[in-house]
Short mmCIF file of C-alpha atoms in Angstrom, two decimals:
data_model
loop_
_atom_site.label_atom_id
_atom_site.label_comp_id
_atom_site.label_asym_id
_atom_site.label_seq_id
_atom_site.Cartn_x
_atom_site.Cartn_y
_atom_site.Cartn_z
CA UNK A 1 85.67 112.95 103.54
CA UNK A 2 84.67 116.02 101.47
CA UNK A 3 88.20 117.39 101.96
CA UNK A 4 89.72 114.33 100.22
CA UNK A 5 89.22 115.50 96.67
CA UNK A 6 90.28 113.76 93.43
CA UNK A 7 92.66 116.68 92.90
CA UNK A 8 94.37 116.03 96.23
CA UNK A 9 94.52 112.30 95.54
CA UNK A 10 96.14 113.00 92.16
CA UNK A 11 98.71 115.35 93.67
CA UNK A 12 99.93 112.70 96.10
CA UNK A 13 99.77 109.81 93.63
CA UNK A 14 103.50 109.02 93.72
CA UNK A 15 105.41 105.72 94.00
CA UNK A 16 106.18 104.67 97.56
CA UNK A 17 106.61 101.65 99.83
CA UNK A 18 103.80 100.05 101.83
CA UNK A 19 106.07 99.99 104.91
CA UNK A 20 105.35 96.52 106.14
CA UNK A 21 109.00 96.93 107.14
CA UNK A 22 111.66 99.60 107.28
CA UNK A 23 114.07 99.43 105.60
CA UNK A 24 112.01 97.91 102.79
CA UNK A 25 112.74 94.51 101.23
CA UNK A 26 114.42 96.03 98.15
CA UNK A 27 117.26 97.02 100.51
CA UNK A 28 118.03 93.42 101.52
CA UNK A 29 121.49 92.19 100.55
CA UNK A 30 122.94 88.76 99.80
CA UNK A 31 125.82 89.51 102.17
CA UNK A 32 123.31 88.72 104.93
CA UNK A 33 122.83 84.97 104.92
CA UNK A 34 122.15 81.88 106.96
CA UNK A 35 124.96 82.48 109.46
CA UNK A 36 123.67 85.97 110.29
CA UNK A 37 120.12 84.74 110.66
CA UNK A 38 121.15 81.80 112.86
CA UNK A 39 122.96 84.24 115.13
CA UNK A 40 119.82 86.39 115.40
CA UNK A 41 117.79 83.31 116.40
CA UNK A 42 120.34 82.32 119.04
CA UNK A 43 120.42 85.86 120.41
CA UNK A 44 116.64 85.79 120.73
CA UNK A 45 116.89 82.58 122.76
CA UNK A 46 119.12 84.18 125.41
CA UNK A 47 117.52 87.63 125.36
CA UNK A 48 114.39 88.96 127.05
CA UNK A 49 112.61 88.62 123.70
CA UNK A 50 112.49 84.86 124.25
CA UNK A 51 109.74 85.45 126.80
CA UNK A 52 107.66 87.36 124.28
CA UNK A 53 105.21 85.60 121.93
CA UNK A 54 106.21 85.14 118.31
CA UNK A 55 104.38 85.55 115.04
CA UNK A 56 104.57 82.85 112.36
CA UNK A 57 104.01 83.19 108.62
CA UNK A 58 103.81 80.22 106.24
CA UNK A 59 103.94 80.75 102.48
CA UNK A 60 102.12 78.27 100.25
CA UNK A 61 103.18 79.08 96.68
CA UNK A 62 100.84 76.82 94.69
CA UNK A 63 97.84 77.97 92.60
CA UNK A 64 95.68 75.94 90.24
CA UNK A 65 95.19 78.82 87.81
CA UNK A 66 96.90 82.11 86.99
CA UNK A 67 95.43 85.50 87.92
CA UNK A 68 96.88 87.96 85.43
CA UNK A 69 97.23 90.86 87.91
CA UNK A 70 99.19 88.81 90.45
CA UNK A 71 102.65 89.91 91.59
CA UNK A 72 103.06 87.24 94.28
CA UNK A 73 105.61 84.43 94.28
CA UNK A 74 103.51 81.50 93.03
CA UNK A 75 103.69 78.23 91.12
CA UNK A 76 100.84 77.34 88.79
CA UNK A 77 100.12 73.62 88.89
CA UNK A 78 97.28 71.13 89.08
CA UNK A 79 99.56 68.47 90.54
CA UNK A 80 98.34 68.28 94.12
CA UNK A 81 101.05 65.82 95.07
CA UNK A 82 103.59 68.67 94.95
CA UNK A 83 102.06 70.05 98.12
CA UNK A 84 102.88 66.87 100.07
CA UNK A 85 106.57 67.24 99.24
CA UNK A 86 106.47 70.91 100.20
CA UNK A 87 104.84 70.13 103.55
CA UNK A 88 107.72 67.84 104.44
CA UNK A 89 110.23 70.60 103.77
CA UNK A 90 108.20 73.12 105.79
CA UNK A 91 108.41 70.84 108.81
CA UNK A 92 112.13 70.39 108.26
CA UNK A 93 112.61 74.17 108.09
CA UNK A 94 110.57 74.73 111.25
CA UNK A 95 112.66 72.21 113.18
CA UNK A 96 115.86 73.92 112.01
CA UNK A 97 114.52 77.20 113.41
CA UNK A 98 113.60 75.69 116.73
CA UNK A 99 117.00 74.04 117.01
CA UNK A 100 118.39 77.56 117.29
CA UNK A 101 115.71 79.33 119.32
CA UNK A 102 113.98 76.55 121.27
CA UNK A 103 110.58 74.84 121.35
CA UNK A 104 107.59 75.59 123.58
CA UNK A 105 107.40 79.30 122.82
CA UNK A 106 104.11 81.20 122.81
CA UNK A 107 102.53 81.83 119.43
CA UNK A 108 100.23 84.86 119.22
CA UNK A 109 99.82 85.22 115.46
CA UNK A 110 99.78 82.69 112.64
CA UNK A 111 99.08 83.60 109.04
CA UNK A 112 99.05 81.35 105.98
CA UNK A 113 99.45 83.18 102.67
CA UNK A 114 100.34 82.47 99.10
CA UNK A 115 99.81 81.59 96.37
CA UNK A 116 96.64 79.82 97.35
CA UNK A 117 96.84 78.30 100.86
CA UNK A 118 93.59 76.43 100.24
CA UNK A 119 95.44 74.55 97.49
CA UNK A 120 96.39 72.25 100.39
CA UNK A 121 94.07 69.34 101.11
CA UNK A 122 92.09 69.08 104.35
CA UNK A 123 94.54 66.48 105.65
CA UNK A 124 97.53 68.71 104.81
CA UNK A 125 95.97 71.69 106.60
CA UNK A 126 95.30 69.48 109.61
CA UNK A 127 98.91 68.31 109.50
CA UNK A 128 100.10 71.91 109.41
CA UNK A 129 98.18 72.68 112.59
CA UNK A 130 99.41 69.49 114.26
CA UNK A 131 102.94 70.62 113.44
CA UNK A 132 102.33 73.91 115.28
CA UNK A 133 100.52 72.48 118.31
CA UNK A 134 103.38 70.05 118.87
CA UNK A 135 106.01 72.80 118.94
CA UNK A 136 104.31 75.96 120.25
CA UNK A 137 101.95 77.14 122.97
CA UNK A 138 99.07 78.80 121.13
CA UNK A 139 97.69 81.86 122.91
CA UNK A 140 93.93 81.86 123.48
CA UNK A 141 93.59 85.45 122.22
CA UNK A 142 95.86 84.90 119.21
CA UNK A 143 95.11 85.77 115.59
CA UNK A 144 95.13 82.69 113.35
CA UNK A 145 94.30 83.58 109.77
CA UNK A 146 94.36 82.13 106.27
CA UNK A 147 93.92 83.60 102.79
CA UNK A 148 91.05 81.96 100.93
CA UNK A 149 90.35 81.74 97.21
CA UNK A 150 86.53 81.41 97.09
CA UNK A 151 86.86 79.04 94.14
CA UNK A 152 88.70 76.48 96.30
CA UNK A 153 86.42 76.17 99.35
CA UNK A 154 82.95 75.01 100.29
CA UNK A 155 80.91 75.44 103.47
CA UNK A 156 82.31 72.08 104.59
CA UNK A 157 85.91 73.21 104.04
CA UNK A 158 85.24 76.40 105.99
CA UNK A 159 83.91 74.29 108.87
CA UNK A 160 87.12 72.27 108.76
CA UNK A 161 89.24 75.47 108.89
CA UNK A 162 87.33 76.64 111.96
CA UNK A 163 87.59 73.23 113.60
CA UNK A 164 91.37 72.97 113.31
CA UNK A 165 91.99 76.45 114.75
CA UNK A 166 91.72 79.30 112.26
CA UNK A 167 89.68 82.22 113.63
CA UNK A 168 90.09 84.75 110.79
CA UNK A 169 89.57 84.51 107.05
CA UNK A 170 90.58 86.72 104.14
CA UNK A 171 88.65 86.23 100.91
CA UNK A 172 90.23 87.30 97.64
CA UNK A 173 87.40 89.02 95.76
CA UNK A 174 89.16 91.82 93.82
CA UNK A 175 86.01 92.79 91.83
CA UNK A 176 82.50 91.41 91.42
CA UNK A 177 82.06 92.53 87.79
CA UNK A 178 82.05 89.52 85.40
CA UNK A 179 83.86 91.44 82.63
CA UNK A 180 86.66 92.48 84.97
CA UNK A 181 86.94 88.95 86.35
CA UNK A 182 87.26 87.56 82.85
CA UNK A 183 89.92 90.14 81.95
CA UNK A 184 92.09 89.06 84.90
CA UNK A 185 91.34 85.32 84.54
CA UNK A 186 89.62 85.00 87.90
CA UNK A 187 85.94 84.24 87.45
CA UNK A 188 83.91 83.68 90.63
CA UNK A 189 80.18 84.49 90.90
CA UNK A 190 79.19 87.04 93.53
CA UNK A 191 76.58 84.58 94.84
CA UNK A 192 79.37 82.14 95.69
CA UNK A 193 81.22 84.73 97.78
CA UNK A 194 78.02 85.82 99.56
CA UNK A 195 77.23 82.20 100.43
CA UNK A 196 80.74 81.56 101.79
CA UNK A 197 80.79 84.74 103.88
CA UNK A 198 77.38 83.85 105.33
CA UNK A 199 78.67 80.38 106.17
CA UNK A 200 81.78 81.88 107.81
CA UNK A 201 79.59 84.00 110.07
CA UNK A 202 77.45 81.02 111.02
CA UNK A 203 80.61 79.09 111.89
CA UNK A 204 81.77 81.84 114.25
CA UNK A 205 84.93 83.20 112.64
CA UNK A 206 86.01 86.27 114.60
CA UNK A 207 86.84 88.43 111.60
CA UNK A 208 86.21 88.19 107.86
CA UNK A 209 88.26 90.27 105.45
CA UNK A 210 87.62 90.93 101.77
CA UNK A 211 90.38 92.03 99.37
CA UNK A 212 89.48 94.44 96.56
CA UNK A 213 91.61 95.94 93.80
CA UNK A 214 90.92 99.13 91.86
CA UNK A 215 92.61 99.99 88.56
CA UNK A 216 92.05 96.56 86.98
CA UNK A 217 91.39 96.09 83.24
CA UNK A 218 87.80 96.73 82.11
CA UNK A 219 87.00 98.54 85.36
CA UNK A 220 85.21 101.87 85.15
CA UNK A 221 83.39 104.16 87.54
CA UNK A 222 80.00 102.53 86.91
CA UNK A 223 81.15 98.92 87.22
CA UNK A 224 83.19 99.64 90.33
CA UNK A 225 80.26 101.47 91.92
CA UNK A 226 78.24 98.25 91.55
CA UNK A 227 81.03 96.28 93.22
CA UNK A 228 81.15 98.81 96.08
CA UNK A 229 77.40 98.48 96.60
CA UNK A 230 77.73 94.69 96.71
CA UNK A 231 80.57 94.92 99.24
CA UNK A 232 78.46 97.22 101.43
CA UNK A 233 75.70 94.60 101.27
CA UNK A 234 78.17 91.79 102.02
CA UNK A 235 79.44 93.81 105.00
CA UNK A 236 82.70 92.00 105.85
CA UNK A 237 84.39 92.96 109.12
CA UNK A 238 87.40 94.28 107.25
CA UNK A 239 88.13 95.52 103.74
CA UNK A 240 91.57 95.77 102.14
CA UNK A 241 91.47 98.05 99.11
CA UNK A 242 94.58 97.88 96.95
CA UNK A 243 95.66 99.81 93.90
CA UNK A 244 96.62 97.64 90.93
CA UNK A 245 100.24 98.32 89.98
CA UNK A 246 100.78 97.50 86.29
CA UNK A 247 104.45 96.48 86.04
CA UNK A 248 104.57 93.96 83.15
CA UNK A 249 108.33 94.37 82.79
CA UNK A 250 108.70 92.89 86.30
CA UNK A 251 105.74 90.51 86.53
CA UNK A 252 105.30 88.26 83.52
CA UNK A 253 101.58 87.37 84.09
CA UNK A 254 100.68 91.06 83.74
CA UNK A 255 101.81 90.98 80.11
CA UNK A 256 98.47 89.32 79.34
CA UNK A 257 96.70 92.53 80.36
CA UNK A 258 96.25 95.03 77.56
CA UNK A 259 97.30 98.59 78.36
CA UNK A 260 94.25 99.96 76.55
CA UNK A 261 91.95 97.98 78.88
CA UNK A 262 93.28 99.74 81.98
CA UNK A 263 91.37 102.72 83.42
CA UNK A 264 93.03 106.12 83.06
CA UNK A 265 94.82 107.71 86.01
CA UNK A 266 91.94 110.19 86.62
CA UNK A 267 89.41 107.33 86.49
CA UNK A 268 91.51 105.33 88.95
CA UNK A 269 91.60 108.27 91.37
CA UNK A 270 87.84 108.71 91.01
CA UNK A 271 87.30 105.04 91.86
CA UNK A 272 89.41 105.39 94.99
CA UNK A 273 87.52 108.51 96.07
CA UNK A 274 84.20 106.72 95.47
CA UNK A 275 85.37 103.70 97.48
CA UNK A 276 86.46 105.81 100.45
CA UNK A 277 83.14 107.66 100.43
CA UNK A 278 81.15 104.42 100.05
CA UNK A 279 82.89 102.59 102.91
CA UNK A 280 82.69 105.51 105.32
CA UNK A 281 79.01 106.00 104.47
CA UNK A 282 78.51 102.29 105.21
CA UNK A 283 79.93 102.79 108.71
CA UNK A 284 83.52 101.59 108.23
CA UNK A 285 86.48 103.13 110.05
CA UNK A 286 89.50 104.01 107.95
CA UNK A 287 92.22 102.12 109.81
CA UNK A 288 95.03 103.34 107.61
CA UNK A 289 96.72 102.71 104.29
CA UNK A 290 94.04 100.91 102.27
CA UNK A 291 92.39 99.20 105.24
CA UNK A 292 88.86 99.68 106.56
CA UNK A 293 87.11 97.95 109.46
CA UNK A 294 83.73 98.00 111.17
CA UNK A 295 83.83 99.97 114.45
CA UNK A 296 83.48 96.84 116.62
CA UNK A 297 86.22 94.90 114.80
CA UNK A 298 89.41 94.32 116.78
CA UNK A 299 91.44 96.29 114.22
CA UNK A 300 89.29 99.42 114.57
CA UNK A 301 89.31 99.07 118.36
CA UNK A 302 93.12 98.74 118.38
CA UNK A 303 93.42 101.92 116.32
CA UNK A 304 91.18 103.85 118.72
CA UNK A 305 93.20 102.60 121.69
CA UNK A 306 96.60 103.25 120.09
CA UNK A 307 97.49 99.53 120.02
CA UNK A 308 97.79 99.10 116.27
CA UNK A 309 100.93 97.39 114.95
CA UNK A 310 102.28 96.62 111.52
CA UNK A 311 104.31 93.72 110.13
CA UNK A 312 104.76 91.84 106.86
CA UNK A 313 101.11 90.70 107.00
CA UNK A 314 99.92 94.31 107.30
CA UNK A 315 98.09 95.86 110.24
CA UNK A 316 97.72 93.74 113.36
CA UNK A 317 96.28 93.99 116.86
CA UNK A 318 99.08 91.82 118.23
CA UNK A 319 102.03 93.41 120.05
CA UNK A 320 105.15 94.04 118.00
CA UNK A 321 107.12 90.79 118.07
CA UNK A 322 109.58 88.63 116.17
CA UNK A 323 108.24 87.02 113.02
CA UNK A 324 109.45 83.61 111.86
CA UNK A 325 108.67 83.01 108.20
CA UNK A 326 108.57 79.58 106.60
CA UNK A 327 108.43 78.59 102.96
CA UNK A 328 109.80 79.66 99.63
CA UNK A 329 110.43 83.46 99.37
CA UNK A 330 109.02 84.08 102.88
CA UNK A 331 110.28 87.18 104.73
CA UNK A 332 110.83 87.23 108.50
CA UNK A 333 112.07 89.56 111.21
CA UNK A 334 114.05 88.55 114.30
CA UNK A 335 115.47 91.28 116.53
CA UNK A 336 117.16 94.02 114.47
CA UNK A 337 117.32 91.81 111.36
CA UNK A 338 115.21 90.94 108.32
CA UNK A 339 115.66 87.78 106.27
CA UNK A 340 114.23 86.25 103.11
CA UNK A 341 114.19 82.64 101.95
CA UNK A 342 115.19 81.35 98.53
CA UNK A 343 112.68 82.34 95.84
CA UNK A 344 112.62 79.09 93.85
CA UNK A 345 111.54 75.65 95.03
CA UNK A 346 114.72 74.08 93.67
CA UNK A 347 117.02 76.30 95.72
CA UNK A 348 114.74 76.16 98.77
CA UNK A 349 114.72 72.34 98.71
CA UNK A 350 118.44 72.12 98.00
CA UNK A 351 119.42 74.26 101.00
CA UNK A 352 117.19 72.27 103.34
CA UNK A 353 118.58 69.00 101.95
CA UNK A 354 121.98 70.28 103.07
CA UNK A 355 120.60 70.85 106.57
CA UNK A 356 120.76 74.62 106.16
CA UNK A 357 118.20 77.32 106.80
CA UNK A 358 117.12 78.53 103.32
CA UNK A 359 117.88 82.22 103.96
CA UNK A 360 119.55 83.83 100.93
CA UNK A 361 119.41 87.54 101.73
CA UNK A 362 118.45 89.98 104.43
CA UNK A 363 119.59 92.96 106.43
CA UNK A 364 121.06 93.80 109.84
CA UNK A 365 119.62 97.18 110.79
CA UNK A 366 121.87 100.09 111.70
CA UNK A 367 121.10 102.43 114.60
CA UNK A 368 119.70 104.98 112.15
CA UNK A 369 117.51 102.28 110.57
CA UNK A 370 116.00 101.34 113.93
CA UNK A 371 115.33 104.98 114.87
CA UNK A 372 113.64 105.66 111.54
CA UNK A 373 111.71 102.39 111.76
CA UNK A 374 110.30 103.50 115.12
CA UNK A 375 109.24 106.84 113.64
CA UNK A 376 107.72 105.36 110.47
CA UNK A 377 105.81 102.63 112.31
CA UNK A 378 104.49 105.19 114.80
CA UNK A 379 103.18 107.27 111.91
CA UNK A 380 101.74 104.26 110.08
CA UNK A 381 100.04 102.80 113.17
CA UNK A 382 99.27 105.61 115.62
CA UNK A 383 99.16 108.52 113.20
CA UNK A 384 101.59 110.55 115.27
CA UNK A 385 105.12 110.52 116.60
CA UNK A 386 106.08 112.00 119.96
CA UNK A 387 109.47 113.70 120.02
CA UNK A 388 109.98 112.79 123.68
CA UNK A 389 109.30 109.07 123.17
CA UNK A 390 111.92 108.89 120.41
CA UNK A 391 114.35 111.08 122.38
CA UNK A 392 114.05 108.86 125.45
CA UNK A 393 114.33 105.59 123.57
CA UNK A 394 117.28 106.58 121.37
CA UNK A 395 118.97 109.45 123.25
CA UNK A 396 118.68 111.90 120.38
CA UNK A 397 117.21 115.37 119.85
CA UNK A 398 114.33 114.66 117.47
CA UNK A 399 114.04 118.22 116.15
CA UNK A 400 117.74 118.34 115.38
CA UNK A 401 118.04 114.76 114.06
CA UNK A 402 115.04 115.16 111.77
CA UNK A 403 115.26 118.88 110.99
CA UNK A 404 115.27 118.30 107.22
CA UNK A 405 112.25 115.97 107.47
CA UNK A 406 110.29 118.43 109.59
CA UNK A 407 111.00 121.13 107.03
CA UNK A 408 109.88 118.81 104.21
CA UNK A 409 106.58 118.18 106.00
CA UNK A 410 105.60 121.85 105.97
CA UNK A 411 104.10 121.42 102.50
CA UNK A 412 101.89 118.60 103.81
CA UNK A 413 100.96 120.77 106.78
CA UNK A 414 99.83 123.46 104.35
CA UNK A 415 97.65 120.83 102.65
CA UNK A 416 96.09 119.93 106.01
CA UNK A 417 97.61 116.43 106.09
CA UNK A 418 99.79 116.83 109.20
CA UNK A 419 100.14 119.12 112.20
CA UNK A 420 103.71 119.95 113.24
CA UNK A 421 103.50 120.77 116.94
CA UNK A 422 106.11 121.66 119.55
CA UNK A 423 106.19 118.13 120.95
CA UNK A 424 104.94 115.89 118.15
CA UNK A 425 103.89 115.42 114.55
CA UNK A 426 100.27 114.38 114.08
CA UNK A 427 98.57 112.98 111.01
CA UNK A 428 95.19 114.68 110.55
CA UNK A 429 91.99 112.72 109.76
CA UNK A 430 92.42 113.80 106.14
CA UNK A 431 96.11 112.91 106.25
CA UNK A 432 95.32 109.28 107.18
CA UNK A 433 94.36 108.71 103.55
CA UNK A 434 97.92 109.70 102.54
CA UNK A 435 99.80 108.17 105.46
CA UNK A 436 102.33 106.47 103.15
CA UNK A 437 103.21 109.90 101.79
CA UNK A 438 103.82 111.18 105.32
CA UNK A 439 105.94 108.17 106.30
CA UNK A 440 108.16 108.22 103.23
CA UNK A 441 109.51 111.66 104.21
CA UNK A 442 111.46 109.81 106.95
CA UNK A 443 112.77 107.11 104.59
CA UNK A 444 116.46 107.90 104.21
CA UNK A 445 116.95 105.40 101.40
CA UNK A 446 114.01 106.65 99.37
CA UNK A 447 114.94 110.30 99.71
CA UNK A 448 118.41 109.50 98.37
CA UNK A 449 117.07 107.32 95.55
CA UNK A 450 115.32 108.94 92.63
CA UNK A 451 114.49 105.60 91.01
CA UNK A 452 111.19 104.85 92.76
CA UNK A 453 109.46 103.08 89.89
CA UNK A 454 109.95 99.69 91.56
CA UNK A 455 107.28 100.68 94.10
CA UNK A 456 103.54 100.77 93.57
CA UNK A 457 101.92 104.20 93.51
CA UNK A 458 100.45 105.47 96.76
CA UNK A 459 97.10 105.98 95.05
#
């Protein structure tokens, strides 16, 4: 950890993708539509992939109140009846999918995100699970997770979530400091979070994650140090530590945050360095790219065993598989394609009313895309890429195909972030903290595009 200095963090603080996919979603095109996606689903049905489990993501866009930092696709409303209408369309969309690829498939991963998934009532969440159990075979060792706003649940609601089938929870904390919470319009007492996490453990959830954000308004080194100490005391199984990206020109809610309230770039880097040091001192394993886990958590074990995978939900222990995404703006992956649904409720509902899958853009990957995806995901998940494995899978000469990238990595090798060997490229323990910076060297689109401001900064 002592080698990860604020100076090094500052030097590699550049914009770059999070690589939940490659190519990244900003490369999706409207020329890819429902017909292309339907074909991908049909091809899955007749291919060997049909025997593999699938992953399912459901997007719930509703929130009762606005968090000023948020860049997610959400709808602020207190009208709970809107969720009932949405649930009906979700079921309709799911049935359209299964019409193309068949029912009775194995489901190994299910994640509900948002928005605020716990905006749904208990009955609606039960109905969502009933919808799945009727159409899929749920694997006993599967990951079934939901994002939780602490302000929307009680111990009783947590018990209901466990009862219906969820085995993992992710609590949105962001920061425990009252001043910071007020500045981002998300006030939730630390005592409330501690009580809910304790209840989750008593109920037997397999893994509890806490989301934190550094770089928020009113944050400083002292206040964030107090939050870090509270998180160490809370001791969740996993921690996701994100950098706040202030892009008010793109995300309207962020215009309520005053520029002068934001910490300076050096202060932000210092907070990240302090967080890394705090979590490692508390016994957490750095899994990769903003994620930490206790050594006995499945995520840390998967990293040690080389079984880590990455998809639109982030790091996962589940094998790489097709992802079906339901709901407004949801992004899925089937075979060598990515697809995204309509971003507004009106368009999403209208397309489903016409009996059409609500896909409005996406991408069919080229051969080069799939080769580079394999390399980038290997770096992001295993921290190394074997030349021979890529050569065998794609019938290329890695050193020749990626000669320019290998040359570009020599600067990172000099910094001690990677080791360029005769048969592989390895990310060093220090380099894991900059793994996005290593991966982006292989991003053909990014290297050709100087306008990177649409991405968050790596640090």
